[in-house]
PDB file of C-alpha atoms in Angstrom:
ATOM      1  CA  MET A 838       0.000   0.000   0.000  1.00 43.00           C
ATOM      2  CA  GLY A 839       2.822   2.399   0.796  1.00 40.00           C
ATOM      3  CA  ARG A 840       4.251   1.937  -2.690  1.00 40.00           C
ATOM      4  CA  VAL A 841       0.940   2.894  -4.312  1.00 38.00           C
ATOM      5  CA  ARG A 842       0.618   6.053  -2.233  1.00 41.00           C
ATOM      6  CA  ALA A 843       4.153   7.101  -3.155  1.00 38.00           C
ATOM      7  CA  THR A 844       3.696   6.787  -6.950  1.00 38.00           C
ATOM      8  CA  LEU A 845       0.253   8.418  -7.313  1.00 38.00           C
ATOM      9  CA  PRO A 846       1.388  12.020  -6.603  1.00 41.00           C
ATOM     10  CA  LEU A 847       4.290  11.511  -9.013  1.00 37.00           C
ATOM     11  CA  ALA A 848       1.907  10.437 -11.789  1.00 39.00           C
ATOM     12  CA  LEU A 849      -0.311  13.442 -11.165  1.00 38.00           C
ATOM     13  CA  GLY A 850       2.714  15.702 -11.294  1.00 40.00           C
ATOM     14  CA  VAL A 851       3.723  14.346 -14.684  1.00 39.00           C
ATOM     15  CA  LEU A 852       0.225  15.017 -16.057  1.00 40.00           C
ATOM     16  CA  ALA A 853       0.287  18.556 -14.730  1.00 42.00           C
ATOM     17  CA  VAL A 854       3.331  19.513 -16.808  1.00 44.00           C
ATOM     18  CA  ALA A 855       2.110  18.031 -20.125  1.00 44.00           C
ATOM     19  CA  PRO A 856       2.667  20.665 -22.824  1.00 50.00           C
ATOM     20  CA  ALA A 857      -0.330  22.814 -23.765  1.00 51.00           C
ATOM     21  CA  GLY A 858      -1.748  22.303 -27.240  1.00 52.00           C
ATOM     22  CA  ALA A 859      -0.582  18.693 -27.534  1.00 67.00           C
ATOM     23  CA  SER A 860      -4.042  17.442 -28.545  1.00 81.00           C
ATOM     24  CA  ALA A 861      -5.677  17.735 -31.940  1.00 82.00           C
ATOM     25  CA  ARG A 862      -8.139  20.589 -32.417  1.00 89.00           C
ATOM     26  CA  VAL A 863     -11.323  20.784 -34.475  1.00 93.00           C
ATOM     27  CA  ILE A 864     -11.451  24.005 -36.525  1.00 91.00           C
ATOM     28  CA  GLU A 865     -14.170  25.419 -38.758  1.00 94.00           C
ATOM     29  CA  ILE A 866     -12.373  26.982 -41.717  1.00 93.00           C
ATOM     30  CA  GLY A 867     -14.420  29.817 -43.184  1.00 90.00           C
ATOM     31  CA  ALA A 868     -16.732  30.188 -40.175  1.00 88.00           C
ATOM     32  CA  THR A 869     -18.133  33.694 -39.567  1.00 86.00           C
ATOM     33  CA  THR A 870     -20.401  35.193 -36.922  1.00 81.00           C
ATOM     34  CA  ASP A 871     -22.963  35.990 -39.608  1.00 82.00           C
ATOM     35  CA  ARG A 872     -24.212  33.311 -41.997  1.00 84.00           C
ATOM     36  CA  PRO A 873     -25.992  35.015 -44.895  1.00 86.00           C
ATOM     37  CA  ALA A 874     -28.497  33.017 -46.882  1.00 86.00           C
ATOM     38  CA  ALA A 875     -27.792  32.112 -50.493  1.00 89.00           C
ATOM     39  CA  SER A 876     -29.661  34.511 -52.752  1.00 88.00           C
ATOM     40  CA  CYS A 877     -31.819  32.213 -54.912  1.00 89.00           C
ATOM     41  CA  PRO A 878     -34.769  32.224 -55.612  1.00 89.00           C
ATOM     42  CA  SER A 879     -34.256  35.974 -56.153  1.00 83.00           C
ATOM     43  CA  ASP A 880     -34.860  37.356 -59.642  1.00 80.00           C
ATOM     44  CA  PRO A 881     -32.447  37.097 -61.299  1.00 79.00           C
ATOM     45  CA  CYS A 882     -31.135  34.003 -59.519  1.00 87.00           C
ATOM     46  CA  GLU A 883     -27.311  34.080 -59.540  1.00 90.00           C
ATOM     47  CA  THR A 884     -25.379  30.921 -58.721  1.00 94.00           C
ATOM     48  CA  VAL A 885     -21.834  29.549 -58.804  1.00 95.00           C
ATOM     49  CA  THR A 886     -21.328  27.797 -62.146  1.00 95.00           C
ATOM     50  CA  ARG A 887     -18.615  25.438 -63.450  1.00 95.00           C
ATOM     51  CA  THR A 888     -15.752  26.830 -61.417  1.00 96.00           C
ATOM     52  CA  THR A 889     -13.563  26.544 -58.324  1.00 97.00           C
ATOM     53  CA  GLY A 890     -13.639  29.424 -55.874  1.00 96.00           C
ATOM     54  CA  PHE A 891     -12.724  30.558 -52.398  1.00 96.00           C
ATOM     55  CA  GLN A 892     -13.603  33.574 -50.271  1.00 94.00           C
ATOM     56  CA  VAL A 893     -10.751  36.079 -50.087  1.00 92.00           C
ATOM     57  CA  THR A 894     -12.258  38.293 -47.393  1.00 88.00           C
ATOM     58  CA  VAL A 895     -15.487  38.988 -45.541  1.00 84.00           C
ATOM     59  CA  ALA A 896     -14.492  42.299 -43.948  1.00 73.00           C
ATOM     60  CA  GLY A 897     -11.867  43.954 -46.125  1.00 62.00           C
ATOM     61  CA  LYS A 898      -8.126  43.538 -45.604  1.00 58.00           C
ATOM     62  CA  LYS A 899      -8.443  42.884 -41.859  1.00 55.00           C
ATOM     63  CA  LYS A 900     -10.249  39.587 -42.542  1.00 59.00           C
ATOM     64  CA  ARG A 901      -8.062  38.023 -45.236  1.00 70.00           C
ATOM     65  CA  GLY A 902      -7.132  34.357 -45.204  1.00 76.00           C
ATOM     66  CA  LEU A 903     -10.483  33.096 -43.942  1.00 84.00           C
ATOM     67  CA  PHE A 904     -10.166  29.831 -45.902  1.00 92.00           C
ATOM     68  CA  LYS A 905      -6.481  29.211 -45.178  1.00 94.00           C
ATOM     69  CA  ALA A 906      -5.609  26.320 -42.878  1.00 95.00           C
ATOM     70  CA  PRO A 907      -4.044  27.718 -39.676  1.00 93.00           C
ATOM     71  CA  ARG A 908      -2.120  24.459 -39.058  1.00 93.00           C
ATOM     72  CA  ASP A 909      -1.390  21.120 -40.708  1.00 95.00           C
ATOM     73  CA  GLY A 910      -4.330  18.720 -40.472  1.00 95.00           C
ATOM     74  CA  ARG A 911      -7.085  16.787 -42.207  1.00 96.00           C
ATOM     75  CA  VAL A 912     -10.315  18.191 -43.626  1.00 97.00           C
ATOM     76  CA  VAL A 913     -13.077  15.781 -42.590  1.00 97.00           C
ATOM     77  CA  ALA A 914     -16.355  17.499 -43.573  1.00 97.00           C
ATOM     78  CA  PHE A 915     -17.889  20.579 -45.107  1.00 97.00           C
ATOM     79  CA  THR A 916     -21.044  22.581 -44.475  1.00 97.00           C
ATOM     80  CA  ILE A 917     -22.924  24.367 -47.235  1.00 97.00           C
ATOM     81  CA  ARG A 918     -25.937  26.661 -47.149  1.00 96.00           C
ATOM     82  CA  LEU A 919     -27.946  26.389 -50.354  1.00 97.00           C
ATOM     83  CA  GLY A 920     -30.600  28.616 -51.828  1.00 95.00           C
ATOM     84  CA  ASN A 921     -33.948  27.263 -52.954  1.00 96.00           C
ATOM     85  CA  PRO A 922     -34.347  28.077 -56.661  1.00 95.00           C
ATOM     86  CA  THR A 923     -37.724  27.677 -58.330  1.00 94.00           C
ATOM     87  CA  ARG A 924     -38.469  24.792 -60.675  1.00 95.00           C
ATOM     88  CA  ALA A 925     -37.985  27.070 -63.692  1.00 94.00           C
ATOM     89  CA  GLN A 926     -34.662  28.377 -62.362  1.00 94.00           C
ATOM     90  CA  THR A 927     -33.463  24.844 -61.609  1.00 95.00           C
ATOM     91  CA  ASP A 928     -34.387  23.693 -65.118  1.00 96.00           C
ATOM     92  CA  PHE A 929     -32.475  26.631 -66.608  1.00 94.00           C
ATOM     93  CA  PHE A 930     -29.271  25.861 -64.709  1.00 95.00           C
ATOM     94  CA  ASP A 931     -29.574  22.097 -65.218  1.00 96.00           C
ATOM     95  CA  GLY A 932     -29.997  22.628 -68.956  1.00 95.00           C
ATOM     96  CA  ASN A 933     -27.208  25.180 -69.419  1.00 94.00           C
ATOM     97  CA  PHE A 934     -24.494  24.003 -67.011  1.00 94.00           C
ATOM     98  CA  GLY A 935     -24.232  20.278 -67.476  1.00 93.00           C
ATOM     99  CA  GLY A 936     -26.790  18.780 -65.130  1.00 95.00           C
ATOM    100  CA  SER A 937     -28.009  18.905 -61.545  1.00 96.00           C
ATOM    101  CA  ALA A 938     -26.299  20.806 -58.731  1.00 97.00           C
ATOM    102  CA  GLN A 939     -23.003  19.257 -57.612  1.00 97.00           C
ATOM    103  CA  GLY A 940     -20.174  20.283 -55.304  1.00 97.00           C
ATOM    104  CA  ARG A 941     -16.879  19.077 -53.858  1.00 97.00           C
ATOM    105  CA  LEU A 942     -13.983  20.460 -51.819  1.00 98.00           C
ATOM    106  CA  THR A 943     -10.633  21.262 -53.414  1.00 97.00           C
ATOM    107  CA  ILE A 944      -7.363  21.839 -51.536  1.00 97.00           C
ATOM    108  CA  LEU A 945      -5.193  24.508 -53.177  1.00 97.00           C
ATOM    109  CA  LYS A 946      -1.529  25.263 -52.653  1.00 96.00           C
ATOM    110  CA  PRO A 947      -1.052  29.042 -52.981  1.00 93.00           C
ATOM    111  CA  PRO A 948       1.852  30.468 -54.980  1.00 92.00           C
ATOM    112  CA  PRO A 949       4.619  32.605 -53.422  1.00 89.00           C
ATOM    113  CA  ARG A 950       3.204  35.446 -55.527  1.00 87.00           C
ATOM    114  CA  GLY A 951       0.484  35.897 -58.114  1.00 84.00           C
ATOM    115  CA  ASN A 952      -2.729  33.899 -58.468  1.00 89.00           C
ATOM    116  CA  VAL A 953      -1.741  30.521 -59.943  1.00 93.00           C
ATOM    117  CA  TYR A 954      -2.947  27.805 -57.532  1.00 95.00           C
ATOM    118  CA  LYS A 955      -2.129  24.080 -57.558  1.00 96.00           C
ATOM    119  CA  VAL A 956      -4.607  21.315 -56.655  1.00 97.00           C
ATOM    120  CA  THR A 957      -3.245  19.005 -53.917  1.00 97.00           C
ATOM    121  CA  GLY A 958      -6.443  17.218 -52.908  1.00 97.00           C
ATOM    122  CA  GLN A 959     -10.124  16.780 -53.757  1.00 97.00           C
ATOM    123  CA  SER A 960     -13.133  15.191 -52.134  1.00 97.00           C
ATOM    124  CA  GLU A 961     -15.730  13.059 -53.848  1.00 97.00           C
ATOM    125  CA  VAL A 962     -18.481  14.860 -55.770  1.00 97.00           C
ATOM    126  CA  PHE A 963     -21.742  15.410 -53.863  1.00 97.00           C
ATOM    127  CA  ASN A 964     -25.139  15.648 -55.550  1.00 97.00           C
ATOM    128  CA  LEU A 965     -26.799  18.522 -53.711  1.00 97.00           C
ATOM    129  CA  SER A 966     -30.128  19.259 -55.391  1.00 95.00           C
ATOM    130  CA  ARG A 967     -32.027  17.370 -52.662  1.00 96.00           C
ATOM    131  CA  PHE A 968     -30.678  19.791 -50.062  1.00 97.00           C
ATOM    132  CA  PHE A 969     -31.879  23.102 -51.547  1.00 96.00           C
ATOM    133  CA  GLY A 970     -33.124  25.611 -48.985  1.00 95.00           C
ATOM    134  CA  ARG A 971     -31.060  24.108 -46.150  1.00 94.00           C
ATOM    135  CA  GLU A 972     -27.715  24.335 -44.413  1.00 95.00           C
ATOM    136  CA  THR A 973     -26.257  20.822 -44.339  1.00 96.00           C
ATOM    137  CA  GLN A 974     -22.997  19.258 -43.186  1.00 97.00           C
ATOM    138  CA  PHE A 975     -21.473  16.413 -45.197  1.00 97.00           C
ATOM    139  CA  PRO A 976     -18.740  14.071 -43.898  1.00 97.00           C
ATOM    140  CA  LEU A 977     -16.075  13.198 -46.460  1.00 97.00           C
ATOM    141  CA  LEU A 978     -15.617   9.592 -47.526  1.00 95.00           C
ATOM    142  CA  ARG A 979     -11.852  10.191 -47.292  1.00 95.00           C
ATOM    143  CA  SER A 980     -10.404  13.049 -45.296  1.00 96.00           C
ATOM    144  CA  LEU A 981      -8.106  15.467 -47.139  1.00 97.00           C
ATOM    145  CA  THR A 982      -4.572  16.412 -46.119  1.00 96.00           C
ATOM    146  CA  VAL A 983      -4.146  20.166 -45.758  1.00 96.00           C
ATOM    147  CA  ARG A 984      -0.930  21.999 -44.919  1.00 96.00           C
ATOM    148  CA  LYS A 985      -0.680  25.227 -43.002  1.00 95.00           C
ATOM    149  CA  GLY A 986      -1.450  28.111 -45.359  1.00 95.00           C
ATOM    150  CA  TYR A 987      -3.191  25.970 -47.990  1.00 96.00           C
ATOM    151  CA  LEU A 988      -6.713  26.971 -49.069  1.00 96.00           C
ATOM    152  CA  VAL A 989      -9.933  24.985 -48.864  1.00 97.00           C
ATOM    153  CA  ALA A 990     -11.951  25.889 -51.971  1.00 97.00           C
ATOM    154  CA  LEU A 991     -15.398  24.960 -53.283  1.00 97.00           C
ATOM    155  CA  THR A 992     -15.670  23.328 -56.718  1.00 97.00           C
ATOM    156  CA  THR A 993     -18.790  22.774 -58.794  1.00 97.00           C
ATOM    157  CA  PRO A 994     -18.501  20.952 -62.127  1.00 96.00           C
ATOM    158  CA  THR A 995     -22.094  22.028 -62.848  1.00 97.00           C
ATOM    159  CA  TRP A 996     -23.723  24.710 -60.668  1.00 97.00           C
ATOM    160  CA  LEU A 997     -24.622  25.505 -57.063  1.00 97.00           C
ATOM    161  CA  PRO A 998     -27.021  28.034 -55.461  1.00 96.00           C
ATOM    162  CA  ALA A 999     -24.334  28.823 -52.862  1.00 96.00           C
ATOM    163  CA  LEU A1000     -23.807  32.535 -53.389  1.00 95.00           C
ATOM    164  CA  ALA A1001     -24.988  35.352 -51.101  1.00 93.00           C
ATOM    165  CA  LEU A1002     -25.407  38.651 -52.954  1.00 92.00           C
ATOM    166  CA  GLY A1003     -25.890  42.207 -51.726  1.00 89.00           C
ATOM    167  CA  MET A1004     -22.954  42.143 -49.291  1.00 88.00           C
ATOM    168  CA  ASP A1005     -20.702  45.179 -48.756  1.00 87.00           C
ATOM    169  CA  ARG A1006     -17.434  45.634 -50.692  1.00 86.00           C
ATOM    170  CA  GLY A1007     -15.477  44.065 -47.866  1.00 87.00           C
ATOM    171  CA  ASN A1008     -16.739  40.723 -49.182  1.00 91.00           C
ATOM    172  CA  ALA A1009     -14.898  39.237 -52.159  1.00 92.00           C
ATOM    173  CA  TRP A1010     -14.246  35.787 -53.593  1.00 95.00           C
ATOM    174  CA  ARG A1011     -11.868  34.577 -56.283  1.00 94.00           C
ATOM    175  CA  SER A1012     -12.674  32.201 -59.144  1.00 95.00           C
ATOM    176  CA  SER A1013     -10.582  29.969 -61.400  1.00 94.00           C
ATOM    177  CA  ARG A1014     -12.046  31.611 -64.517  1.00 92.00           C
ATOM    178  CA  LEU A1015      -9.858  33.412 -67.022  1.00 89.00           C
ATOM    179  CA  THR A1016     -10.055  37.203 -67.256  1.00 88.00           C
ATOM    180  CA  ASN A1017     -12.186  37.219 -70.416  1.00 88.00           C
ATOM    181  CA  ASP A1018     -14.764  34.942 -68.758  1.00 91.00           C
ATOM    182  CA  CYS A1019     -15.306  36.851 -65.524  1.00 90.00           C
ATOM    183  CA  ASN A1020     -18.649  38.392 -66.489  1.00 88.00           C
ATOM    184  CA  VAL A1021     -19.976  36.426 -69.453  1.00 86.00           C
ATOM    185  CA  GLU A1022     -23.540  35.145 -69.108  1.00 85.00           C
ATOM    186  CA  LEU A1023     -22.680  31.473 -69.761  1.00 88.00           C
ATOM    187  CA  PRO A1024     -19.039  31.055 -68.642  1.00 89.00           C
ATOM    188  CA  PRO A1025     -17.170  27.990 -69.930  1.00 91.00           C
ATOM    189  CA  GLN A1026     -15.992  25.140 -67.732  1.00 92.00           C
ATOM    190  CA  SER A1027     -13.189  26.304 -65.433  1.00 93.00           C
ATOM    191  CA  ALA A1028     -13.521  23.961 -62.432  1.00 95.00           C
ATOM    192  CA  GLN A1029     -10.204  22.525 -61.227  1.00 93.00           C
ATOM    193  CA  GLN A1030     -10.650  18.757 -61.058  1.00 92.00           C
ATOM    194  CA  ARG A1031      -7.217  17.281 -61.723  1.00 93.00           C
ATOM    195  CA  LEU A1032      -4.698  16.578 -58.953  1.00 93.00           C
ATOM    196  CA  GLY A1033      -1.540  18.545 -59.584  1.00 93.00           C
ATOM    197  CA  GLY A1034      -3.330  20.884 -61.985  1.00 94.00           C
ATOM    198  CA  ARG A1035      -2.561  24.608 -61.891  1.00 94.00           C
ATOM    199  CA  ARG A1036      -4.822  27.462 -62.836  1.00 93.00           C
ATOM    200  CA  ASP A1037      -4.682  31.254 -62.788  1.00 92.00           C
ATOM    201  CA  TYR A1038      -7.443  32.651 -60.560  1.00 92.00           C
ATOM    202  CA  ARG A1039      -8.000  35.933 -62.360  1.00 88.00           C
ATOM    203  CA  CYS A1040     -11.615  36.754 -61.496  1.00 93.00           C
ATOM    204  CA  LEU A1041     -12.408  38.587 -58.255  1.00 93.00           C
ATOM    205  CA  TYR A1042     -16.077  39.089 -57.385  1.00 93.00           C
ATOM    206  CA  ARG A1043     -16.966  41.724 -54.804  1.00 92.00           C
ATOM    207  CA  GLU A1044     -20.089  42.301 -52.711  1.00 92.00           C
ATOM    208  CA  SER A1045     -20.848  38.561 -52.568  1.00 92.00           C
ATOM    209  CA  ARG A1046     -19.974  35.530 -50.479  1.00 93.00           C
ATOM    210  CA  LEU A1047     -19.675  31.796 -51.020  1.00 96.00           C
ATOM    211  CA  THR A1048     -21.887  30.079 -48.447  1.00 95.00           C
ATOM    212  CA  TYR A1049     -19.751  27.144 -47.326  1.00 96.00           C
ATOM    213  CA  ARG A1050     -17.204  26.260 -44.657  1.00 95.00           C
ATOM    214  CA  ALA A1051     -14.996  23.251 -43.890  1.00 97.00           C
ATOM    215  CA  THR A1052     -14.255  21.211 -40.766  1.00 97.00           C
ATOM    216  CA  MET A1053     -10.646  20.219 -40.159  1.00 95.00           C
ATOM    217  CA  VAL A1054      -8.862  18.305 -37.400  1.00 95.00           C
ATOM    218  CA  THR A1055      -5.341  19.533 -36.726  1.00 93.00           C
ATOM    219  CA  ILE A1056      -2.399  17.173 -36.348  1.00 89.00           C
ATOM    220  CA  PRO A1057      -1.573  16.852 -32.635  1.00 85.00           C
ATOM    221  CA  ARG A1058       1.829  18.036 -31.489  1.00 79.00           C
ATOM    222  CA  PRO A1059       4.021  15.408 -29.799  1.00 79.00           C
ATOM    223  CA  ASN A1060       5.244  15.827 -26.252  1.00 76.00           C
ATOM    224  CA  SER A1061       8.643  17.439 -25.943  1.00 72.00           C
TER     225      SER A1061
END
């Protein structure tokens, strides 16, 4: 009995000096205090079409890097808030942009300078038309490796009602479209869907916000 009493305080002392921050953390990348609704079924109904994009800022320069990973980790899920387009609006987008609403996450490695981003990871494609008018979280079939400073972007090979309009100019998101395609009515396919692929993100859209965020689990730090 004396031996047990002698070792218990020692064990407690060891636990007390364990380094802070050794455990993994769950982080919501892209989370904001306000969660604006996607604009559809407004008239006109504007959506994200055939592109990859990420939010640059939600409050001007002081809120840059919202979709950058703060540490190394794994992205395990994403949450998306979708508008609820009318039947006529849905038929228009289905007919002009390659089919029903789809989305996936894309991990982008940023360049040292400029706007050419490289794809380092992608989730499976989710069919999302059954979730219109809701905010829904989706777990990934396979989690995605993300390094500190990499971006978690939203890709749609077709279209998504995941765009909040009427925001102030402090809100801006960047798209993988080429400069000549930034404002055309039916932009061509520009979604990044090939691992290792690079693309110049030339188009910056202000006064709007992509309505998604991602859940990541950081890699725990070992004891010293």
